[in-house]
């Protein structure tokens, strides 16, 4: 038999390897085969992306070794598209669909995932709006796919629609993916899928051991587990014939990967659905303006169990006692007396977010980063961006004054004040300091679920999709925290956080919501207090249309960093001169970990040519950048600015 030649990408991280290589392959190899091979003298894995008609002329080709895995073809096309769209390399993108054990940065997971809080084994009866949504999804599944926004308040029954959409896919010989922002924060969703589908569900997350991960992938590839649940990387699950991709809590930033390839799992889900003729379902109580504007909407309406709780705004300009104002203390007292639970959101860790000298006005700052140091319960100052810590000392290092003020409050201070003022309530803290080790997060959530009278204190983690019973009070201690961020999404994020937290209250019995703020007239606060999602999104879209922000234009961001302030600014200045589109900047950013940083933002109708042009300019500047220790990253559709 004549030898066969295939185009193969060796899986190497180097940016220099950006084309496929020709190898001689045995007959059992097909597009999507993962093979072992030798590349530049080293043993590697490679992915077959296509075949060549004729034997290559004038070069000697090597043979591949064993076939170690087989991936569905659409995944190969998906990876090559991703590399192009996000300006990465094909090999790095193929590594996402043919992963070896590695912990994706920012994907923090450690589910308890199998004895998780249970669910019903039988399908629930659907409401009229759930039925209408499911009928539309099923019709799309039978006619080549589509993308939908499933909009409904917390408790309106989105999960049941996902589950029955998965059933519809299975009934038609298709498979399904359910994405959640973080597995550890979604035990109920996972529990309900397991209760309904049993061992047909595979769970992919980064806390799996290498052996467990191999087992789960084998169950997926063999067809034994046609439903995959996981965080963002599960969008690359090696399922064949995908019919449905559900993206739960679609507004959550965790869907964006912040290291190369900087993909957004939501954008990838739409692309994969298109390649497979599948239906993508984006669900949220607080959708992104992007989804509200672009997607066909399936409305579930309000809560199945009754109306959403009333929201009271506490004006901190008039009420004393921050972080615990008199109205908030009164509500906590009522919970302590009659039993039940409260959730307090304060999106700042530590005891005091800043230490400030009353004499000279100096704020204690990190020597490596341009940010204030935060006092923690261990009585040390910590930087939240690098590992720097120091003693607070008793006097100001700038002027020697002993008049030091602790400004503001963090979650640890709130915990102390609650211990003092409402000792009857058990305190459970949920933030990055309290749940560092695997299992601690699940344990904290279980403790809260089982408690008789307790208060859950924490950062935005407490507002994620938990469904706890008997929550009589949900309160935002400081609604202003996020509004001051210099990010065009600051208002969107604040609105989402407030509305999501409000949704945690009163799911099974009447509940209340309290929002403490110095800006009671701010748009996101006013609309969140009325649960008015359409009004907020309509106004937000109007503002973005005027300013040319997403979804009306795409953003491409370049962040440069270097040991001196001048290098990054100069590099970005050169790039700005070479790009014709609407350019903002370059502007300096906060110094982090000792590196000076700056960013350039371009607004464009088509991000790919701009990203490609910037990549060209960066390649030309590479020698000078190396000399000056300057590095740069390009981010297409960035999230946090
Ligand atoms: Zn001073
Ligand atoms: Zn620092």
XYZ file of C-alpha atoms in Angstrom, residues 356-362 396 401 403-407:
14
model
C -4.105 56.137 56.353
C -2.004 58.700 58.299
C -4.165 61.426 59.803
C -1.219 63.863 59.989
C 0.320 63.725 56.512
C -2.338 61.828 54.535
C -0.025 59.027 53.416
C 3.561 56.500 59.993
C 2.928 60.346 63.519
C -2.296 58.912 64.343
C -3.099 56.023 62.014
C -6.659 55.523 60.764
C -8.068 52.235 59.528
C -10.251 53.127 56.564
